[in-house]
Short mmCIF file of C-alpha atoms in Angstrom, two decimals:
data_model
loop_
_atom_site.label_atom_id
_atom_site.label_comp_id
_atom_site.label_asym_id
_atom_site.label_seq_id
_atom_site.Cartn_x
_atom_site.Cartn_y
_atom_site.Cartn_z
CA UNK E 1183 40.21 -6.77 -57.95
CA UNK E 1184 43.82 -7.90 -57.44
CA UNK E 1185 46.25 -8.19 -60.33
CA UNK E 1186 47.11 -11.71 -61.47
CA UNK E 1187 49.52 -12.80 -64.19
CA UNK E 1188 49.92 -15.82 -66.43
CA UNK E 1189 52.15 -16.74 -69.38
CA UNK E 1190 50.27 -16.57 -72.67
CA UNK E 1191 52.69 -16.74 -75.60
CA UNK E 1192 56.46 -16.29 -75.34
CA UNK E 1193 56.79 -16.21 -79.14
CA UNK E 1194 54.84 -12.95 -79.37
CA UNK E 1195 55.86 -9.52 -78.09
CA UNK E 1196 53.69 -9.91 -74.96
CA UNK E 1197 55.28 -12.19 -72.37
CA UNK E 1198 52.67 -12.05 -69.63
CA UNK E 1199 49.23 -10.62 -69.08
CA UNK E 1200 46.53 -9.94 -66.52
CA UNK E 1201 42.99 -11.18 -65.99
CA UNK E 1202 41.54 -7.91 -64.71
CA UNK E 1203 39.49 -7.08 -67.80
CA UNK E 1204 38.48 -8.52 -71.13
CA UNK E 1205 38.35 -6.80 -74.53
CA UNK E 1206 37.02 -8.47 -77.70
CA UNK E 1207 37.27 -11.88 -76.11
CA UNK E 1208 40.97 -11.55 -75.29
CA UNK E 1209 42.62 -11.21 -71.92
CA UNK E 1210 44.74 -8.10 -71.36
CA UNK E 1211 46.63 -6.54 -68.50
CA UNK E 1212 45.82 -3.10 -67.16
CA UNK E 1213 49.47 -2.11 -67.37
CA UNK E 1214 48.62 1.56 -67.73
CA UNK E 1215 47.58 1.76 -64.09
CA UNK E 1216 50.61 -0.29 -63.03
CA UNK E 1217 52.89 2.09 -64.95
CA UNK E 1218 51.24 5.14 -63.38
CA UNK E 1219 51.61 3.65 -59.91
CA UNK E 1220 55.32 3.09 -60.59
CA UNK E 1221 55.72 6.69 -61.79
CA UNK E 1222 54.10 7.96 -58.62
CA UNK E 1223 55.94 5.69 -56.20
CA UNK E 1224 59.41 5.52 -57.77
CA UNK E 1225 59.76 8.72 -59.79
CA UNK E 1226 57.77 11.07 -57.57
CA UNK E 1227 55.89 12.55 -60.53
CA UNK E 1228 53.28 15.20 -59.76
CA UNK E 1229 49.53 14.53 -59.92
CA UNK E 1230 49.32 16.84 -62.93
CA UNK E 1231 51.88 14.73 -64.82
CA UNK E 1232 50.17 11.47 -63.84
CA UNK E 1233 46.77 12.75 -65.01
CA UNK E 1234 48.29 13.88 -68.31
CA UNK E 1235 50.04 10.51 -68.86
CA UNK E 1236 46.87 8.60 -67.97
CA UNK E 1237 44.80 10.62 -70.46
CA UNK E 1238 47.36 10.26 -73.27
CA UNK E 1239 47.88 6.52 -72.76
CA UNK E 1240 44.19 5.65 -72.50
CA UNK E 1241 43.42 7.74 -75.58
CA UNK E 1242 46.06 5.81 -77.53
CA UNK E 1243 44.91 2.48 -76.09
CA UNK E 1244 41.37 3.10 -77.34
CA UNK E 1245 42.43 4.49 -80.73
CA UNK E 1246 44.96 1.82 -81.73
CA UNK E 1247 43.52 -1.42 -83.08
CA UNK E 1248 44.22 -4.12 -80.51
CA UNK E 1249 45.29 -1.60 -77.88
CA UNK E 1250 48.76 -0.65 -76.68
CA UNK E 1251 49.72 -4.18 -75.68
CA UNK E 1252 49.36 -5.37 -79.29
CA UNK E 1253 50.78 -2.29 -81.00
CA UNK E 1254 53.84 -2.41 -83.21
CA UNK E 1255 55.96 0.49 -84.47
CA UNK E 1256 53.78 1.08 -87.54
CA UNK E 1257 50.60 1.27 -85.45
CA UNK E 1258 52.19 3.74 -83.03
CA UNK E 1259 53.63 5.82 -85.88
CA UNK E 1260 50.30 5.89 -87.75
CA UNK E 1261 48.44 6.84 -84.59
CA UNK E 1262 50.71 9.79 -83.84
CA UNK E 1263 50.66 10.89 -87.49
CA UNK E 1264 46.85 10.91 -87.48
CA UNK E 1265 46.58 13.28 -84.53
CA UNK E 1266 45.45 16.82 -85.41
CA UNK E 1267 47.34 18.22 -82.41
CA UNK E 1268 50.21 20.67 -82.48
CA UNK E 1269 53.74 19.28 -82.66
CA UNK E 1270 54.32 19.99 -78.97
CA UNK E 1271 51.20 18.07 -77.97
CA UNK E 1272 52.14 15.11 -80.17
CA UNK E 1273 55.62 15.13 -78.67
CA UNK E 1274 54.08 14.98 -75.18
CA UNK E 1275 51.90 12.03 -76.16
CA UNK E 1276 54.92 10.29 -77.68
CA UNK E 1277 56.85 10.89 -74.46
CA UNK E 1278 54.09 9.16 -72.49
CA UNK E 1279 54.18 6.20 -74.88
CA UNK E 1280 57.98 5.96 -74.72
CA UNK E 1281 57.90 5.97 -70.93
CA UNK E 1282 55.18 3.32 -70.90
CA UNK E 1283 56.98 0.92 -73.23
CA UNK E 1284 60.32 1.51 -71.53
CA UNK E 1285 58.67 0.45 -68.27
CA UNK E 1286 57.27 -2.68 -69.94
CA UNK E 1287 60.74 -3.54 -71.30
CA UNK E 1288 62.43 -3.05 -67.92
CA UNK E 1289 59.78 -5.24 -66.25
CA UNK E 1290 60.30 -7.85 -69.01
CA UNK E 1291 56.63 -7.69 -69.94
CA UNK E 1292 57.40 -7.15 -73.63
CA UNK E 1293 60.42 -8.11 -75.71
CA UNK E 1294 60.25 -5.42 -78.42
CA UNK E 1295 59.87 -1.67 -77.83
CA UNK E 1296 57.56 -0.29 -80.58
CA UNK E 1297 58.59 3.31 -79.81
CA UNK E 1298 62.32 2.75 -80.30
CA UNK E 1299 62.59 4.48 -83.69
CA UNK E 1300 59.60 6.83 -83.73
CA UNK E 1301 59.73 9.83 -86.07
CA UNK E 1302 58.00 12.93 -84.75
CA UNK E 1303 57.31 16.38 -86.18
CA UNK E 1304 60.00 18.84 -85.19
CA UNK E 1305 59.11 20.93 -82.19
CA UNK E 1306 59.35 24.69 -82.52
CA UNK E 1307 60.33 25.79 -79.07
CA UNK E 1308 58.93 29.18 -78.15
CA UNK E 1309 61.52 31.63 -76.94
CA UNK E 1310 61.11 32.55 -73.26
CA UNK E 1311 59.64 35.95 -72.43
CA UNK E 1312 61.51 38.10 -69.95
CA UNK E 1313 61.51 41.61 -68.53
CA UNK E 1314 64.31 44.14 -68.56
CA UNK E 1315 66.16 44.89 -65.32
CA UNK E 1316 64.42 48.27 -65.17
CA UNK E 1317 61.01 46.61 -65.51
CA UNK E 1318 61.86 44.14 -62.75
CA UNK E 1319 62.78 47.03 -60.47
CA UNK E 1320 59.50 48.80 -61.28
CA UNK E 1321 57.53 45.63 -60.62
CA UNK E 1322 59.16 44.99 -57.24
CA UNK E 1323 58.77 48.64 -56.25
CA UNK E 1324 55.05 48.49 -57.08
CA UNK E 1325 54.59 45.84 -54.37
CA UNK E 1326 54.59 48.68 -51.85
CA UNK E 1327 51.25 49.85 -53.25
CA UNK E 1328 49.53 46.50 -52.67
CA UNK E 1329 47.89 45.11 -49.54
CA UNK E 1330 50.20 42.68 -47.72
CA UNK E 1331 53.09 44.41 -49.46
CA UNK E 1332 55.79 42.77 -47.30
CA UNK E 1333 54.60 39.32 -48.33
CA UNK E 1334 54.38 40.26 -52.00
CA UNK E 1335 57.77 41.98 -51.98
CA UNK E 1336 59.31 38.82 -50.51
CA UNK E 1337 57.65 36.62 -53.15
CA UNK E 1338 58.75 38.82 -56.05
CA UNK E 1339 62.30 39.05 -54.72
CA UNK E 1340 62.53 35.26 -54.35
CA UNK E 1341 61.09 34.55 -57.80
CA UNK E 1342 63.62 36.86 -59.40
CA UNK E 1343 66.56 36.23 -57.05
CA UNK E 1344 66.44 32.44 -57.12
CA UNK E 1345 64.54 31.52 -60.30
CA UNK E 1346 61.90 29.49 -58.49
CA UNK E 1347 59.00 27.82 -60.24
CA UNK E 1348 55.61 29.11 -59.10
CA UNK E 1349 54.77 25.83 -57.33
CA UNK E 1350 58.16 25.83 -55.58
CA UNK E 1351 57.51 29.31 -54.21
CA UNK E 1352 53.90 28.67 -53.17
CA UNK E 1353 54.82 25.42 -51.41
CA UNK E 1354 58.11 26.65 -49.92
CA UNK E 1355 58.35 25.24 -46.37
CA UNK E 1356 59.92 27.07 -43.44
CA UNK E 1357 62.42 24.23 -43.22
CA UNK E 1358 63.62 25.18 -46.71
CA UNK E 1359 65.20 28.43 -45.47
CA UNK E 1360 68.87 27.72 -44.82
CA UNK E 1361 70.55 31.05 -44.06
CA UNK E 1362 71.34 32.71 -47.37
CA UNK E 1363 70.12 29.69 -49.38
CA UNK E 1364 66.87 27.90 -50.09
CA UNK E 1365 66.44 24.14 -50.19
CA UNK E 1366 63.99 23.56 -53.02
CA UNK E 1367 62.02 20.39 -53.69
CA UNK E 1368 61.63 20.49 -57.46
CA UNK E 1369 60.26 18.28 -60.20
CA UNK E 1370 60.62 14.55 -59.75
CA UNK E 1371 61.19 15.01 -55.99
CA UNK E 1372 64.68 16.34 -56.74
CA UNK E 1373 66.27 18.72 -54.26
CA UNK E 1374 68.54 21.65 -55.06
CA UNK E 1375 70.13 24.51 -53.15
CA UNK E 1376 69.67 28.00 -54.58
CA UNK E 1377 71.31 31.16 -53.22
CA UNK E 1378 69.58 34.41 -52.28
CA UNK E 1379 71.14 37.86 -52.63
CA UNK E 1380 71.00 40.45 -49.84
CA UNK E 1381 67.88 42.24 -51.12
CA UNK E 1382 65.95 38.94 -51.24
CA UNK E 1383 67.15 37.92 -47.77
CA UNK E 1384 66.15 41.32 -46.39
CA UNK E 1385 62.69 41.16 -48.01
CA UNK E 1386 62.17 37.60 -46.74
CA UNK E 1387 63.19 38.49 -43.18
CA UNK E 1388 60.84 41.48 -43.14
CA UNK E 1389 57.98 39.21 -44.15
CA UNK E 1390 58.88 36.53 -41.60
CA UNK E 1391 58.86 39.15 -38.85
CA UNK E 1392 55.18 39.88 -39.51
CA UNK E 1393 54.09 36.49 -40.88
CA UNK E 1394 52.37 35.59 -37.62
CA UNK E 1395 51.12 32.07 -38.43
CA UNK E 1396 53.48 29.98 -36.31
CA UNK E 1397 51.48 26.79 -36.86
CA UNK E 1398 51.88 26.70 -40.64
CA UNK E 1399 54.85 24.90 -42.16
CA UNK E 1400 54.72 27.17 -45.23
CA UNK E 1401 56.63 30.41 -45.69
CA UNK E 1402 53.57 31.94 -47.38
CA UNK E 1403 50.57 30.42 -45.54
CA UNK E 1404 46.90 30.96 -46.30
CA UNK E 1405 43.56 29.94 -44.85
CA UNK E 1406 42.64 27.97 -47.97
CA UNK E 1407 42.48 24.22 -48.41
CA UNK E 1408 46.13 23.89 -49.45
CA UNK E 1409 47.40 25.83 -46.46
CA UNK E 1410 49.60 28.02 -48.68
CA UNK E 1411 49.10 30.74 -51.25
CA UNK E 1412 47.81 29.26 -54.50
CA UNK E 1413 49.14 29.66 -58.03
CA UNK E 1414 46.01 31.56 -59.04
CA UNK E 1415 46.29 33.87 -56.06
CA UNK E 1416 49.90 34.67 -56.86
CA UNK E 1417 49.13 35.24 -60.55
CA UNK E 1418 46.39 37.75 -59.72
CA UNK E 1419 48.58 39.74 -57.33
CA UNK E 1420 51.47 39.88 -59.78
CA UNK E 1421 49.16 41.05 -62.59
CA UNK E 1422 47.96 43.86 -60.32
CA UNK E 1423 51.58 44.83 -59.66
CA UNK E 1424 52.21 44.92 -63.40
CA UNK E 1425 49.35 47.40 -63.89
CA UNK E 1426 50.69 49.60 -61.08
CA UNK E 1427 54.18 49.44 -62.60
CA UNK E 1428 52.89 50.45 -66.05
CA UNK E 1429 53.77 47.10 -67.61
CA UNK E 1430 51.38 45.15 -69.84
CA UNK E 1431 49.88 42.47 -67.54
CA UNK E 1432 50.06 39.79 -70.23
CA UNK E 1433 53.87 40.19 -70.20
CA UNK E 1434 54.16 39.38 -66.50
CA UNK E 1435 53.82 36.07 -64.67
CA UNK E 1436 55.83 34.10 -62.09
CA UNK E 1437 57.44 32.14 -64.93
CA UNK E 1438 58.45 35.35 -66.71
CA UNK E 1439 60.35 36.30 -63.54
CA UNK E 1440 62.07 32.91 -63.63
CA UNK E 1441 63.01 33.49 -67.28
CA UNK E 1442 64.24 36.99 -66.41
CA UNK E 1443 66.41 35.56 -63.63
CA UNK E 1444 68.11 33.15 -66.05
CA UNK E 1445 68.42 35.61 -68.92
CA UNK E 1446 69.95 38.37 -66.78
CA UNK E 1447 72.42 35.98 -65.16
CA UNK E 1448 73.51 34.69 -68.55
CA UNK E 1449 73.80 38.24 -69.91
CA UNK E 1450 76.03 39.04 -66.94
CA UNK E 1451 78.41 36.23 -67.85
CA UNK E 1452 77.18 33.53 -65.47
CA UNK E 1453 78.13 29.93 -66.19
CA UNK E 1454 75.43 28.06 -68.08
CA UNK E 1455 75.89 24.95 -65.95
CA UNK E 1456 75.44 26.99 -62.77
CA UNK E 1457 72.20 28.45 -64.16
CA UNK E 1458 71.04 24.94 -65.07
CA UNK E 1459 71.63 23.81 -61.48
CA UNK E 1460 69.82 26.79 -59.96
CA UNK E 1461 66.82 26.38 -62.27
CA UNK E 1462 66.65 22.65 -61.64
CA UNK E 1463 66.79 21.74 -65.33
CA UNK E 1464 67.55 18.07 -65.90
CA UNK E 1465 69.00 18.68 -69.36
CA UNK E 1466 71.43 21.48 -70.29
CA UNK E 1467 69.60 21.89 -73.64
CA UNK E 1468 66.62 23.31 -71.74
CA UNK E 1469 68.84 25.99 -70.24
CA UNK E 1470 70.58 26.75 -73.54
CA UNK E 1471 67.39 28.25 -74.97
CA UNK E 1472 68.21 31.42 -73.04
CA UNK E 1473 71.14 32.04 -75.38
CA UNK E 1474 68.62 32.54 -78.21
CA UNK E 1475 67.05 35.61 -76.63
CA UNK E 1476 70.31 37.44 -76.16
CA UNK E 1477 71.91 40.02 -78.45
CA UNK E 1478 74.71 38.75 -80.66
CA UNK E 1479 77.39 40.46 -78.57
CA UNK E 1480 76.22 38.65 -75.45
CA UNK E 1481 76.11 35.36 -77.33
CA UNK E 1482 79.77 35.95 -78.16
CA UNK E 1483 80.52 36.35 -74.47
CA UNK E 1484 78.96 32.97 -73.74
CA UNK E 1485 80.74 31.31 -76.67
CA UNK E 1486 84.08 32.78 -75.62
CA UNK E 1487 83.88 32.00 -71.92
CA UNK E 1488 81.67 28.94 -71.47
CA UNK E 1489 83.83 25.85 -70.74
CA UNK E 1490 82.08 23.69 -73.36
CA UNK E 1491 81.65 26.36 -76.03
CA UNK E 1492 84.93 25.72 -77.83
CA UNK E 1493 84.88 21.95 -77.54
CA UNK E 1494 85.51 20.44 -80.96
CA UNK E 1495 82.79 18.16 -82.29
CA UNK E 1496 83.88 15.07 -84.16
CA UNK E 1497 82.11 14.70 -87.49
#
């Protein structure tokens, strides 16, 4: 059924509505689907994000009396406060609601944003896990004991050398190799250039020399449905490498290599903004968490040399 709109009451928060479905005798718009379509088309959000937003918004729509289109700040606040979820899960649900109502405001569908002054439980951000440089060397060396060792060595080198997300590595296209750099398509369809050091370039070239599949657009192709190595496949191989290297498997994952990349760069005195760019973090606060896993002496190095560290804050 197509979407149709009509003015219902300009004195209320809702300006316009839709005749696609009826609830309790009233006429409401299916703005959740419209919002999700906008996220997909304009923001380039992943299917995983869209599914998560859809679930969170529909759950709230069913739980709140009158639904999301008739919710005020108190109803939203009470709903979030009633959830038995962890603080991180509640924060994610609140983020979905904020995005939804922001969209409705921009589209002039509502006049008041009920999520403007929400109070949420404080999130306790878990510190990132990372391996020591010696453990990284052991892990990469253990790739030689695994079938398809050239492919695995290249993947491990790239994860650690360039701080790639697991999906970015698995879906890396041949067109993304630009000499000593990689063109990465990250979250939100954002592109970034990340450098590779000599060891990573050498490992990648050795793999490309034996890769064989000239028809695939992926650097690490497979015969599966996706056409490239899957996240699960990569996880399993890396866990096997951890066992061979004498490292607890539960301490090793593609994301741990990404954390190790950032932590070791920061410990070596790298600029926090440069690390943010290479990781593809939208907000510098996400990158700053790596300062919390460093010894005090290394924190001093960052505080003394980072360009924003000594900036005076007005109180």
